PDB file of C-alpha atoms and ligand atoms in Angstrom:
ATOM      1  CA  MET A  13       0.807  12.730  32.600  1.00 57.00           C
ATOM      2  CA  ALA A  14       2.576  14.827  29.971  1.00 85.00           C
ATOM      3  CA  ARG A  15       3.704  12.743  27.057  1.00 96.00           C
ATOM      4  CA  ARG A  16       5.679  13.472  23.899  1.00 98.00           C
ATOM      5  CA  THR A  17       3.409  14.512  21.056  1.00 98.00           C
ATOM      6  CA  ILE A  18       4.276  13.579  17.487  1.00 98.00           C
ATOM      7  CA  PHE A  19       2.891  14.466  14.062  1.00 98.00           C
ATOM      8  CA  ALA A  20       4.132  12.251  11.264  1.00 99.00           C
ATOM      9  CA  GLY A  21       3.575  12.250   7.521  1.00 99.00           C
ATOM     10  CA  ASN A  22       3.541   8.961   5.638  1.00 98.00           C
ATOM     11  CA  TRP A  23       4.164   9.830   1.996  1.00 98.00           C
ATOM     12  CA  LYS A  24       3.554   6.216   0.899  1.00 98.00           C
ATOM     13  CA  MET A  25       4.469   5.631  -2.784  1.00 98.00           C
ATOM     14  CA  TYR A  26       4.012   9.269  -3.779  1.00 98.00           C
ATOM     15  CA  THR A  27       6.529  11.954  -4.825  1.00 98.00           C
ATOM     16  CA  VAL A  28       9.360  11.856  -7.331  1.00 98.00           C
ATOM     17  CA  ARG A  29      12.574  13.520  -6.226  1.00 98.00           C
ATOM     18  CA  GLY A  30      11.701  17.133  -7.013  1.00 98.00           C
ATOM     19  CA  GLU A  31       8.302  16.824  -5.369  1.00 98.00           C
ATOM     20  CA  ALA A  32       9.784  15.221  -2.267  1.00 98.00           C
ATOM     21  CA  LEU A  33      12.363  17.968  -1.829  1.00 98.00           C
ATOM     22  CA  ALA A  34       9.795  20.712  -2.442  1.00 98.00           C
ATOM     23  CA  LEU A  35       7.430  19.155   0.095  1.00 98.00           C
ATOM     24  CA  ALA A  36      10.161  18.837   2.728  1.00 98.00           C
ATOM     25  CA  ARG A  37      11.273  22.436   2.067  1.00 98.00           C
ATOM     26  CA  GLY A  38       7.688  23.670   2.427  1.00 98.00           C
ATOM     27  CA  ILE A  39       7.319  21.902   5.760  1.00 98.00           C
ATOM     28  CA  LEU A  40      10.666  23.230   7.044  1.00 98.00           C
ATOM     29  CA  GLU A  41       9.658  26.723   5.959  1.00 98.00           C
ATOM     30  CA  GLY A  42       6.353  26.463   7.844  1.00 98.00           C
ATOM     31  CA  LEU A  43       8.108  25.228  10.978  1.00 98.00           C
ATOM     32  CA  LYS A  44      10.123  28.417  11.236  1.00 97.00           C
ATOM     33  CA  SER A  45       7.187  29.248  13.508  1.00 95.00           C
ATOM     34  CA  PRO A  46       7.861  26.451  16.004  1.00 95.00           C
ATOM     35  CA  ILE A  47       5.224  24.000  17.218  1.00 97.00           C
ATOM     36  CA  PRO A  48       5.210  22.065  20.489  1.00 96.00           C
ATOM     37  CA  HIS A  49       5.244  18.667  18.765  1.00 98.00           C
ATOM     38  CA  GLU A  50       7.851  16.383  17.177  1.00 98.00           C
ATOM     39  CA  VAL A  51       7.566  16.073  13.401  1.00 98.00           C
ATOM     40  CA  VAL A  52       8.586  13.000  11.401  1.00 98.00           C
ATOM     41  CA  LEU A  53       8.444  12.493   7.637  1.00 99.00           C
ATOM     42  CA  PHE A  54       8.284   8.914   6.373  1.00 99.00           C
ATOM     43  CA  THR A  55       9.512   9.355   2.818  1.00 98.00           C
ATOM     44  CA  PRO A  56       9.953   6.817   0.029  1.00 98.00           C
ATOM     45  CA  ALA A  57      13.275   5.010   0.565  1.00 98.00           C
ATOM     46  CA  VAL A  58      14.958   6.517  -2.503  1.00 98.00           C
ATOM     47  CA  HIS A  59      14.505  10.025  -1.069  1.00 98.00           C
ATOM     48  CA  LEU A  60      15.798   9.313   2.438  1.00 98.00           C
ATOM     49  CA  PHE A  61      19.374  10.563   1.993  1.00 98.00           C
ATOM     50  CA  GLU A  62      18.390  13.832   0.388  1.00 98.00           C
ATOM     51  CA  VAL A  63      15.431  14.636   2.609  1.00 98.00           C
ATOM     52  CA  ALA A  64      17.448  13.712   5.712  1.00 98.00           C
ATOM     53  CA  ALA A  65      20.289  15.986   4.563  1.00 98.00           C
ATOM     54  CA  LEU A  66      17.843  18.813   3.960  1.00 98.00           C
ATOM     55  CA  CYS A  67      16.278  18.363   7.407  1.00 98.00           C
ATOM     56  CA  ALA A  68      19.530  17.825   9.350  1.00 98.00           C
ATOM     57  CA  GLY A  69      19.840  19.996  12.429  1.00 96.00           C
ATOM     58  CA  GLY A  70      16.241  21.238  12.132  1.00 97.00           C
ATOM     59  CA  PRO A  71      12.924  20.425  13.777  1.00 97.00           C
ATOM     60  CA  VAL A  72      11.999  17.628  11.363  1.00 98.00           C
ATOM     61  CA  ALA A  73      13.120  14.006  11.676  1.00 98.00           C
ATOM     62  CA  VAL A  74      13.025  11.557   8.797  1.00 98.00           C
ATOM     63  CA  GLY A  75      12.043   7.899   8.683  1.00 99.00           C
ATOM     64  CA  ALA A  76      11.752   4.914   6.360  1.00 99.00           C
ATOM     65  CA  GLN A  77       8.346   3.375   5.649  1.00 98.00           C
ATOM     66  CA  ASN A  78       9.664  -0.166   5.944  1.00 98.00           C
ATOM     67  CA  MET A  79      12.841  -2.251   6.122  1.00 98.00           C
ATOM     68  CA  TYR A  80      13.823  -5.894   6.272  1.00 98.00           C
ATOM     69  CA  PHE A  81      14.825  -7.538   9.528  1.00 98.00           C
ATOM     70  CA  GLU A  82      18.010  -9.277   8.352  1.00 98.00           C
ATOM     71  CA  ARG A  83      21.322  -7.478   8.768  1.00 98.00           C
ATOM     72  CA  GLU A  84      22.383  -8.080   5.154  1.00 98.00           C
ATOM     73  CA  GLY A  85      22.254 -10.782   2.514  1.00 98.00           C
ATOM     74  CA  ALA A  86      20.712 -11.954  -0.724  1.00 98.00           C
ATOM     75  CA  PHE A  87      17.323 -10.248  -0.282  1.00 98.00           C
ATOM     76  CA  THR A  88      16.772  -8.527  -3.613  1.00 98.00           C
ATOM     77  CA  GLY A  89      14.729  -5.372  -3.351  1.00 98.00           C
ATOM     78  CA  GLU A  90      14.913  -5.013   0.419  1.00 98.00           C
ATOM     79  CA  ILE A  91      16.679  -2.390   2.521  1.00 98.00           C
ATOM     80  CA  SER A  92      18.455  -3.166   5.784  1.00 98.00           C
ATOM     81  CA  PRO A  93      18.306  -1.415   9.161  1.00 98.00           C
ATOM     82  CA  ALA A  94      21.904  -0.242   8.651  1.00 98.00           C
ATOM     83  CA  MET A  95      21.006   1.265   5.267  1.00 98.00           C
ATOM     84  CA  VAL A  96      18.138   3.197   6.829  1.00 98.00           C
ATOM     85  CA  LYS A  97      20.419   4.447   9.608  1.00 98.00           C
ATOM     86  CA  ASP A  98      23.162   5.358   7.154  1.00 98.00           C
ATOM     87  CA  SER A  99      20.740   7.518   5.144  1.00 98.00           C
ATOM     88  CA  GLY A 100      20.411   9.907   8.061  1.00 98.00           C
ATOM     89  CA  ALA A 101      16.906   8.658   8.900  1.00 98.00           C
ATOM     90  CA  ARG A 102      16.260   8.116  12.604  1.00 98.00           C
ATOM     91  CA  TRP A 103      12.834   6.489  12.434  1.00 98.00           C
ATOM     92  CA  VAL A 104      11.247   3.491  10.795  1.00 98.00           C
ATOM     93  CA  LEU A 105       7.587   2.642  10.331  1.00 98.00           C
ATOM     94  CA  ILE A 106       6.853  -1.000  11.068  1.00 98.00           C
ATOM     95  CA  GLY A 107       3.813  -3.096  10.190  1.00 98.00           C
ATOM     96  CA  HIS A 108       1.837  -0.405   8.361  1.00 98.00           C
ATOM     97  CA  SER A 109      -1.527  -1.818   7.314  1.00 97.00           C
ATOM     98  CA  GLU A 110      -0.510  -1.684   3.655  1.00 98.00           C
ATOM     99  CA  ARG A 111       2.564  -3.783   4.487  1.00 98.00           C
ATOM    100  CA  ARG A 112       0.345  -6.241   6.352  1.00 98.00           C
ATOM    101  CA  HIS A 113      -2.500  -6.434   3.847  1.00 96.00           C
ATOM    102  CA  VAL A 114      -0.932  -5.757   0.426  1.00 98.00           C
ATOM    103  CA  PHE A 115       2.430  -7.407   1.131  1.00 98.00           C
ATOM    104  CA  HIS A 116       1.231 -10.047   3.601  1.00 98.00           C
ATOM    105  CA  GLU A 117       3.494  -9.153   6.502  1.00 98.00           C
ATOM    106  CA  THR A 118       2.707 -11.210   9.569  1.00 98.00           C
ATOM    107  CA  ASP A 119       2.838 -10.369  13.265  1.00 98.00           C
ATOM    108  CA  GLU A 120       6.041 -12.416  13.367  1.00 98.00           C
ATOM    109  CA  ASP A 121       7.613 -10.228  10.659  1.00 98.00           C
ATOM    110  CA  VAL A 122       6.542  -7.162  12.610  1.00 98.00           C
ATOM    111  CA  ASN A 123       8.179  -8.531  15.754  1.00 98.00           C
ATOM    112  CA  LYS A 124      11.426  -9.344  13.927  1.00 98.00           C
ATOM    113  CA  LYS A 125      11.487  -5.904  12.307  1.00 98.00           C
ATOM    114  CA  LEU A 126      10.840  -4.209  15.631  1.00 98.00           C
ATOM    115  CA  ARG A 127      13.744  -6.046  17.257  1.00 98.00           C
ATOM    116  CA  ALA A 128      16.005  -5.321  14.275  1.00 98.00           C
ATOM    117  CA  ALA A 129      15.128  -1.625  14.380  1.00 98.00           C
ATOM    118  CA  LEU A 130      15.912  -1.379  18.096  1.00 98.00           C
ATOM    119  CA  GLN A 131      19.158  -3.257  17.635  1.00 98.00           C
ATOM    120  CA  ALA A 132      20.166  -0.825  14.869  1.00 98.00           C
ATOM    121  CA  GLY A 133      19.367   2.153  17.085  1.00 98.00           C
ATOM    122  CA  LEU A 134      16.393   3.290  15.021  1.00 98.00           C
ATOM    123  CA  LEU A 135      13.205   4.700  16.536  1.00 98.00           C
ATOM    124  CA  PRO A 136      10.333   2.380  15.605  1.00 98.00           C
ATOM    125  CA  MET A 137       6.733   3.423  15.039  1.00 99.00           C
ATOM    126  CA  VAL A 138       4.611   0.268  15.052  1.00 98.00           C
ATOM    127  CA  CYS A 139       1.218   0.314  13.354  1.00 98.00           C
ATOM    128  CA  VAL A 140      -1.802  -1.686  14.478  1.00 98.00           C
ATOM    129  CA  GLY A 141      -5.458  -1.597  13.501  1.00 98.00           C
ATOM    130  CA  GLU A 142      -8.483  -3.735  12.717  1.00 98.00           C
ATOM    131  CA  LEU A 143     -10.284  -4.405   9.430  1.00 97.00           C
ATOM    132  CA  LEU A 144     -13.872  -3.290   8.851  1.00 96.00           C
ATOM    133  CA  ASP A 145     -15.305  -6.804   9.188  1.00 97.00           C
ATOM    134  CA  GLU A 146     -13.381  -7.292  12.438  1.00 97.00           C
ATOM    135  CA  ARG A 147     -14.928  -4.075  13.794  1.00 97.00           C
ATOM    136  CA  GLU A 148     -18.389  -5.143  12.629  1.00 96.00           C
ATOM    137  CA  ALA A 149     -17.901  -8.495  14.344  1.00 97.00           C
ATOM    138  CA  GLU A 150     -16.917  -6.592  17.528  1.00 97.00           C
ATOM    139  CA  LYS A 151     -13.463  -8.135  17.473  1.00 98.00           C
ATOM    140  CA  SER A 152     -11.471  -4.886  17.221  1.00 98.00           C
ATOM    141  CA  GLU A 153     -10.127  -4.940  20.754  1.00 98.00           C
ATOM    142  CA  ASP A 154      -8.983  -8.559  20.556  1.00 98.00           C
ATOM    143  CA  VAL A 155      -7.395  -8.076  17.134  1.00 98.00           C
ATOM    144  CA  VAL A 156      -5.443  -5.024  18.255  1.00 98.00           C
ATOM    145  CA  ARG A 157      -4.445  -6.595  21.578  1.00 98.00           C
ATOM    146  CA  VAL A 158      -2.979  -9.591  19.765  1.00 98.00           C
ATOM    147  CA  GLN A 159      -1.158  -7.318  17.289  1.00 98.00           C
ATOM    148  CA  VAL A 160       0.418  -5.390  20.168  1.00 98.00           C
ATOM    149  CA  GLU A 161       1.296  -8.497  22.185  1.00 98.00           C
ATOM    150  CA  ARG A 162       2.903 -10.203  19.204  1.00 98.00           C
ATOM    151  CA  ALA A 163       4.757  -7.105  18.031  1.00 98.00           C
ATOM    152  CA  PHE A 164       6.343  -6.619  21.469  1.00 98.00           C
ATOM    153  CA  GLU A 165       7.085 -10.281  22.172  1.00 98.00           C
ATOM    154  CA  GLY A 166      10.488 -10.766  23.780  1.00 98.00           C
ATOM    155  CA  LEU A 167      11.187  -7.062  24.274  1.00 98.00           C
ATOM    156  CA  THR A 168      12.427  -5.696  27.599  1.00 98.00           C
ATOM    157  CA  GLY A 169      10.658  -2.774  29.248  1.00 98.00           C
ATOM    158  CA  GLY A 170      13.644  -0.605  28.369  1.00 98.00           C
ATOM    159  CA  GLU A 171      13.283  -1.502  24.704  1.00 98.00           C
ATOM    160  CA  ALA A 172       9.524  -1.025  24.734  1.00 98.00           C
ATOM    161  CA  ALA A 173      10.048   2.456  26.180  1.00 98.00           C
ATOM    162  CA  SER A 174      11.551   3.688  22.916  1.00 97.00           C
ATOM    163  CA  VAL A 175       8.667   2.440  20.749  1.00 98.00           C
ATOM    164  CA  VAL A 176       5.777   4.560  19.495  1.00 98.00           C
ATOM    165  CA  ILE A 177       2.460   2.977  18.460  1.00 99.00           C
ATOM    166  CA  ALA A 178       0.191   4.242  15.688  1.00 98.00           C
ATOM    167  CA  TYR A 179      -3.416   3.034  15.781  1.00 98.00           C
ATOM    168  CA  GLU A 180      -4.738   3.044  12.238  1.00 98.00           C
ATOM    169  CA  PRO A 181      -8.105   1.356  11.770  1.00 98.00           C
ATOM    170  CA  VAL A 182      -7.874  -0.108   8.270  1.00 97.00           C
ATOM    171  CA  TRP A 183     -11.419   1.037   7.403  1.00 97.00           C
ATOM    172  CA  ALA A 184     -10.355   4.651   8.004  1.00 97.00           C
ATOM    173  CA  ILE A 185      -7.201   4.630   5.876  1.00 95.00           C
ATOM    174  CA  GLY A 186      -7.584   6.554   2.634  1.00 94.00           C
ATOM    175  CA  THR A 187     -11.366   6.273   2.833  1.00 95.00           C
ATOM    176  CA  GLY A 188     -12.278   9.694   4.227  1.00 93.00           C
ATOM    177  CA  LYS A 189     -14.067   7.785   7.031  1.00 94.00           C
ATOM    178  CA  VAL A 190     -12.215   9.023  10.100  1.00 95.00           C
ATOM    179  CA  ALA A 191     -12.797   7.278  13.426  1.00 94.00           C
ATOM    180  CA  THR A 192     -14.788   9.446  15.803  1.00 97.00           C
ATOM    181  CA  PRO A 193     -12.719  10.858  18.679  1.00 98.00           C
ATOM    182  CA  GLU A 194     -14.666   8.518  21.008  1.00 98.00           C
ATOM    183  CA  ILE A 195     -13.910   5.380  18.983  1.00 98.00           C
ATOM    184  CA  ALA A 196     -10.251   6.342  18.656  1.00 98.00           C
ATOM    185  CA  GLN A 197      -9.922   7.248  22.360  1.00 98.00           C
ATOM    186  CA  SER A 198     -11.489   3.984  23.414  1.00 98.00           C
ATOM    187  CA  MET A 199      -8.962   2.002  21.343  1.00 98.00           C
ATOM    188  CA  HIS A 200      -6.024   4.144  22.471  1.00 98.00           C
ATOM    189  CA  GLY A 201      -6.999   3.563  26.103  1.00 98.00           C
ATOM    190  CA  HIS A 202      -7.231  -0.151  25.372  1.00 98.00           C
ATOM    191  CA  ILE A 203      -3.783  -0.178  23.725  1.00 98.00           C
ATOM    192  CA  ARG A 204      -2.282   1.651  26.691  1.00 98.00           C
ATOM    193  CA  ALA A 205      -3.832  -0.921  29.032  1.00 98.00           C
ATOM    194  CA  VAL A 206      -2.347  -3.754  26.955  1.00 98.00           C
ATOM    195  CA  VAL A 207       1.104  -2.115  27.105  1.00 98.00           C
ATOM    196  CA  GLU A 208       0.678  -1.593  30.849  1.00 98.00           C
ATOM    197  CA  LYS A 209      -0.038  -5.269  31.348  1.00 98.00           C
ATOM    198  CA  LEU A 210       3.098  -6.160  29.389  1.00 98.00           C
ATOM    199  CA  PHE A 211       5.569  -3.566  30.662  1.00 98.00           C
ATOM    200  CA  GLY A 212       3.999  -1.685  33.568  1.00 98.00           C
ATOM    201  CA  GLY A 213       2.477   1.710  34.146  1.00 98.00           C
ATOM    202  CA  ASP A 214       5.607   3.805  33.621  1.00 98.00           C
ATOM    203  CA  VAL A 215       6.261   2.502  30.109  1.00 98.00           C
ATOM    204  CA  ALA A 216       2.578   2.584  29.159  1.00 98.00           C
ATOM    205  CA  GLY A 217       1.988   6.024  30.604  1.00 98.00           C
ATOM    206  CA  ALA A 218       4.893   7.572  28.704  1.00 98.00           C
ATOM    207  CA  MET A 219       4.327   5.843  25.354  1.00 98.00           C
ATOM    208  CA  PRO A 220       3.046   8.120  22.583  1.00 98.00           C
ATOM    209  CA  ILE A 221       0.084   6.527  20.777  1.00 98.00           C
ATOM    210  CA  LEU A 222      -0.779   8.246  17.489  1.00 98.00           C
ATOM    211  CA  TYR A 223      -4.009   8.010  15.528  1.00 98.00           C
ATOM    212  CA  GLY A 224      -3.982   7.502  11.744  1.00 98.00           C
ATOM    213  CA  GLY A 225      -6.719   7.182   9.136  1.00 98.00           C
ATOM    214  CA  SER A 226      -8.215  10.096   7.163  1.00 97.00           C
ATOM    215  CA  VAL A 227      -6.746  12.743   9.471  1.00 98.00           C
ATOM    216  CA  LYS A 228      -7.427  16.186   7.978  1.00 98.00           C
ATOM    217  CA  PRO A 229      -7.093  19.794   9.164  1.00 98.00           C
ATOM    218  CA  ASP A 230     -10.800  19.849  10.013  1.00 98.00           C
ATOM    219  CA  ASN A 231     -10.903  16.709  12.177  1.00 98.00           C
ATOM    220  CA  ILE A 232      -7.592  16.756  14.065  1.00 98.00           C
ATOM    221  CA  ALA A 233      -8.687  19.057  16.904  1.00 98.00           C
ATOM    222  CA  GLY A 234     -11.406  16.683  18.125  1.00 98.00           C
ATOM    223  CA  LEU A 235      -9.076  13.698  17.998  1.00 98.00           C
ATOM    224  CA  PHE A 236      -6.098  15.409  19.619  1.00 98.00           C
ATOM    225  CA  ALA A 237      -8.300  16.664  22.462  1.00 98.00           C
ATOM    226  CA  MET A 238      -8.707  13.072  23.669  1.00 98.00           C
ATOM    227  CA  GLU A 239      -6.630  11.987  26.620  1.00 98.00           C
ATOM    228  CA  ASP A 240      -4.800   9.068  25.037  1.00 98.00           C
ATOM    229  CA  ILE A 241      -4.279  10.494  21.526  1.00 98.00           C
ATOM    230  CA  ASP A 242      -0.761  11.889  21.358  1.00 98.00           C
ATOM    231  CA  GLY A 243      -0.569  12.969  17.736  1.00 98.00           C
ATOM    232  CA  ALA A 244      -1.267  11.665  14.263  1.00 98.00           C
ATOM    233  CA  LEU A 245       0.166   9.620  11.431  1.00 98.00           C
ATOM    234  CA  VAL A 246      -1.097  11.370   8.324  1.00 98.00           C
ATOM    235  CA  GLY A 247      -1.266   9.917   4.805  1.00 98.00           C
ATOM    236  CA  GLY A 248      -3.019  11.869   2.045  1.00 98.00           C
ATOM    237  CA  ALA A 249      -3.097  15.190   3.876  1.00 98.00           C
ATOM    238  CA  SER A 250       0.674  15.036   4.461  1.00 98.00           C
ATOM    239  CA  LEU A 251       1.384  15.381   0.731  1.00 98.00           C
ATOM    240  CA  LYS A 252       0.715  19.114   0.814  1.00 98.00           C
ATOM    241  CA  ALA A 253       2.854  21.212   3.134  1.00 98.00           C
ATOM    242  CA  SER A 254      -0.063  23.522   3.929  1.00 98.00           C
ATOM    243  CA  SER A 255      -2.479  20.798   5.062  1.00 98.00           C
ATOM    244  CA  PHE A 256       0.194  18.852   6.966  1.00 98.00           C
ATOM    245  CA  LEU A 257       1.298  22.019   8.768  1.00 98.00           C
ATOM    246  CA  GLU A 258      -2.275  22.923   9.590  1.00 98.00           C
ATOM    247  CA  ILE A 259      -2.711  19.504  11.200  1.00 98.00           C
ATOM    248  CA  ALA A 260       0.622  19.647  13.055  1.00 98.00           C
ATOM    249  CA  ARG A 261      -0.173  23.092  14.460  1.00 98.00           C
ATOM    250  CA  VAL A 262      -3.071  21.728  16.519  1.00 97.00           C
ATOM    251  CA  ARG A 263      -2.875  22.468  20.242  1.00 93.00           C
TER     252      ARG A 263
HETATM  253  P1  13P B  12      -4.738   8.576   5.099  1.00 51.14           P
HETATM  254  O1  13P B  12      -4.421   9.748   6.008  1.00 51.14           O
HETATM  255  O2  13P B  12      -4.531   8.891   3.653  1.00 51.14           O
HETATM  256  O3  13P B  12      -6.054   7.952   5.423  1.00 51.14           O
HETATM  257  O4  13P B  12      -3.621   7.457   5.431  1.00 51.14           O
HETATM  258  C1  13P B  12      -3.401   7.077   6.736  1.00 51.14           C
HETATM  259  C2  13P B  12      -2.183   6.247   6.790  1.00 51.14           C
HETATM  260  O5  13P B  12      -2.161   5.120   6.342  1.00 51.14           O
HETATM  261  C3  13P B  12      -0.971   6.833   7.380  1.00 51.14           C
HETATM  262  O6  13P B  12      -0.001   5.864   7.607  1.00 51.14           O
END
């Protein structure tokens, strides 16, 4: 079944203003030769307005890397779903492994954020993935199943249909140790089966599932060739327009 394919850059806590704008301009320039995939840039929150304005009307969508689930209130340092929307961003990343492991976000937070994003009309990209010791203990499939089940708790099939999942094994993030296409495919197939059990074959079959973790120009082709890998969420290699474009041009 033909699914949407998406290549996303997660800039994490990199780029000051001038660098962010130059990077976005470089990517827009490169996409003057169109590609058959959607492109999303998850920029630092302070750059959202400007990068979204720069990208408006073009082939690149913009997203926030995080947001809080409350509508508004005394939550110093947080940004709300409405603020993300108002910036011109259409997407939001939810439950990235660094949010889970550095900032101690729980599955319950992820679920609340996912609901808040959908309610605000944002497009959520939910991240899941196991730790190295969980993989070594052969618990990866259970860990990821529980992350998916808890993230989607209480959602209708209609809501689930507008969610994208990114599988990012924590041991592959920023380590240069990319999952083999076979390992990634096996987990993507598992994730799709979990979604099918929750919401049925139509929702599961149409849901883009992206791989993330040390994706580079020289390893994307093998990953993207796999049946259930519908694109990539790229960290380090998304900070240079040339390497991000090379990845996103895969066919
Ligand atoms: P790297 O591509 O730097 O491993 O980061 C992956 C990631 O966390 C994207 O969200």
